[in-house]
Coordinates of C-alpha atoms in Angstrom, one line a residue:
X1 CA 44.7 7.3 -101.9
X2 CA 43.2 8.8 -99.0
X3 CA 40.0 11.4 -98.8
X4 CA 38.6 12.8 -95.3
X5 CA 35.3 14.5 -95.4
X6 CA 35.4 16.9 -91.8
X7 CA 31.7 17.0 -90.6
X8 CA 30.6 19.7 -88.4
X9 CA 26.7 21.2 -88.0
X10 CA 25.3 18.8 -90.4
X11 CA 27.9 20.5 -93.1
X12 CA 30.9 18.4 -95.3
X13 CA 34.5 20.9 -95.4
X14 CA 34.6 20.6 -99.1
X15 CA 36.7 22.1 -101.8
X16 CA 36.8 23.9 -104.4
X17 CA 39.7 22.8 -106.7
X18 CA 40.4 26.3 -109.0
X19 CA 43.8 26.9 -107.9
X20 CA 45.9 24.3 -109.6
X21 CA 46.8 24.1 -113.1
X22 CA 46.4 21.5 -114.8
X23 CA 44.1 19.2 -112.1
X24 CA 41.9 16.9 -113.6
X25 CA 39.4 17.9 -110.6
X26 CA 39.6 21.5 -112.1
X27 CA 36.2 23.1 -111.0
X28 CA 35.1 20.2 -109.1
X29 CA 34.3 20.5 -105.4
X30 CA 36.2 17.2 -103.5
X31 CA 36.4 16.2 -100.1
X32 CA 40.6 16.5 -98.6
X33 CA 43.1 14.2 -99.8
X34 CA 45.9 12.7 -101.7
X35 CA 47.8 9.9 -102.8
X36 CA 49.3 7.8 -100.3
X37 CA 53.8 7.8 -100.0
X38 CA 56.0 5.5 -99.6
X39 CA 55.7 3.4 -96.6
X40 CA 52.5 5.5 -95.5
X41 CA 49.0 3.8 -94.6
X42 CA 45.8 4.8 -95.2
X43 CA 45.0 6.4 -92.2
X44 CA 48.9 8.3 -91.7
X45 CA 48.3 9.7 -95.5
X46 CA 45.0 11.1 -94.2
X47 CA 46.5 12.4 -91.1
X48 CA 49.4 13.8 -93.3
X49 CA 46.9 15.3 -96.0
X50 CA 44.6 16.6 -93.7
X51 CA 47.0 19.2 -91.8
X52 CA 48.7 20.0 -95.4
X53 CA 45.4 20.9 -96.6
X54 CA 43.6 22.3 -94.1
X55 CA 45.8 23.4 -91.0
X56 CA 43.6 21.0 -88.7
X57 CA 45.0 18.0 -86.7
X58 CA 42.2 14.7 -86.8
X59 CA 41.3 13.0 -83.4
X60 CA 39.8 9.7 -84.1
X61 CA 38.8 9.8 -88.0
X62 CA 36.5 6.4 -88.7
X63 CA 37.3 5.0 -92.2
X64 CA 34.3 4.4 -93.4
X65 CA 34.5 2.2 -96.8
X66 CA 36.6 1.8 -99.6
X67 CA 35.7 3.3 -103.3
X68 CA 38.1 1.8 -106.6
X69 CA 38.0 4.3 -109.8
X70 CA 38.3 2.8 -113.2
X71 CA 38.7 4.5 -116.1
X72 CA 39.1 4.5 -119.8
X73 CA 41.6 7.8 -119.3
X74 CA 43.0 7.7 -116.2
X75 CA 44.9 5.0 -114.2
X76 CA 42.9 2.7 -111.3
X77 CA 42.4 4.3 -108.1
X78 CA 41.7 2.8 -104.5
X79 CA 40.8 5.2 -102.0
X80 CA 39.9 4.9 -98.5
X81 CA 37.1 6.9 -97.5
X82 CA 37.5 8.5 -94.1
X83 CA 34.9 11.2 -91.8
X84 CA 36.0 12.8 -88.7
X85 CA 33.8 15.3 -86.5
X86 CA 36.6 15.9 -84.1
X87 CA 39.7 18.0 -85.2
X88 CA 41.6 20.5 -83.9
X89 CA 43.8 23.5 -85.2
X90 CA 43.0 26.6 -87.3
X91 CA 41.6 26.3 -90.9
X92 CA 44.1 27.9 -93.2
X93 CA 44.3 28.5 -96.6
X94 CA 44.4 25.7 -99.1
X95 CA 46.8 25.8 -102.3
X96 CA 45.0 23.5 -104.1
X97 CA 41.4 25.6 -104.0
X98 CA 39.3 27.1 -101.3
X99 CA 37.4 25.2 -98.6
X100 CA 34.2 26.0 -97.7
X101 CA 32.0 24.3 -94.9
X102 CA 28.5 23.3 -97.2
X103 CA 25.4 22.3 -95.7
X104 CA 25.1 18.7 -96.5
X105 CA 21.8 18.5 -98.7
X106 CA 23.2 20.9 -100.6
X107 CA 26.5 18.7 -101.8
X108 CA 24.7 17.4 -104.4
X109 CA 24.0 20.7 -106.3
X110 CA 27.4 21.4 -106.7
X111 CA 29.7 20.4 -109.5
X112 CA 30.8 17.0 -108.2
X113 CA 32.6 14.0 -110.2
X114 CA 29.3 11.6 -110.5
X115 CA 30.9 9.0 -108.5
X116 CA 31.3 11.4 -105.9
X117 CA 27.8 11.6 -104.9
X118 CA 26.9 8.1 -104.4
X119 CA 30.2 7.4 -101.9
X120 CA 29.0 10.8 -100.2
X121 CA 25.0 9.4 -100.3
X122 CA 26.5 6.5 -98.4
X123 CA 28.3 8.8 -95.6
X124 CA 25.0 11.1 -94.8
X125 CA 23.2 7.9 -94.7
X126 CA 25.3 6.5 -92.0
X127 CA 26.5 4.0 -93.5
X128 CA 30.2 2.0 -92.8
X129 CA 31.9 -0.9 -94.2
X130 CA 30.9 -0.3 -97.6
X131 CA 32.8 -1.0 -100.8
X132 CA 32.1 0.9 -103.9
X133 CA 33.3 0.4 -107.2
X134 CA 32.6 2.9 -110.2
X135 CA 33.5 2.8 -113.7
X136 CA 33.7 5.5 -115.8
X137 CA 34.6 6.1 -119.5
X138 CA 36.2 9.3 -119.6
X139 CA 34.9 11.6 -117.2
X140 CA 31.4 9.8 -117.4
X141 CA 30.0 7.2 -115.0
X142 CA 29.1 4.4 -116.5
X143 CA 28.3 1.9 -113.9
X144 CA 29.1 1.5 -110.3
X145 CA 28.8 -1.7 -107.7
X146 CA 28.4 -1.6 -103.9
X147 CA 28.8 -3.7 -101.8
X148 CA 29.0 -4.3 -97.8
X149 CA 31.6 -6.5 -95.5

């Protein structure tokens, strides 16, 4: 799984999944992404998922760590966490929700998966090469590890 966080004037693109039915992120505001194909790697699925999403072509996204989901209801994730600041192209209308460009210390006030904030801590902090794991039963964090290479 890939997610891109676009960063421009100290603000996150985010969005705002209300359009889908039946989404599991249902209300939730998430960073771009999706689930890697066939043959795709991290960073092509992010280049792939980005234009879907958003209309806007990446120039030089950084990958920035890797987060793995565990859950007691939902199947084990790996996702590579990506930022870019340079991108090109038109902002278009998302199907899955609406994107919105939100001031970064303001992320955290939103309705976020709990997990969520401490990968997105780590990326206004600065920080790369980072490897987080969270565990959650249900929908609830329960723990989470992090770790650096």
């Amino acid at each position: 799984m890939g997610f891109l966080t676009f960063e421009k004037d100290n603000k996150y693109l985010m969005l705002h999944r209300i359009k889908k039915e039946n989404d599991m992120n249902k209300d939730k505001w998430i960073g771009i992404g999706g689930k890697l194909e066939k043959g795709e790697t991290p960073l092509s699925c992010i280049l792939r998922e980005a234009l879907e999403e958003t209309g806007l072509t990446l120039i030089n996204p950084c990958l920035r760590g890797i987060v793995d989901f565990h859950s007691t209801i939902y199947p084990s994730e790996r996702m590579y966490l990506f930022t870019c600041t340079n991108f090109e192209g038109n902002l278009k209308d998302c199907e899955e929700g609406v994107l919105e460009w939100v001031e970064k210390d303001k992320i955290t006030s939103l309705p976020l998966w709990e997990g969520d904030k401490i990968f997105l801590e780590a990326l206004s902090n600065g920080e790369k090469d980072f490897k987080i794991t969270l565990n959650y039963d249900g929908d609830t964090l329960t723990s989470f590890e992090k770790a650096w290479d």
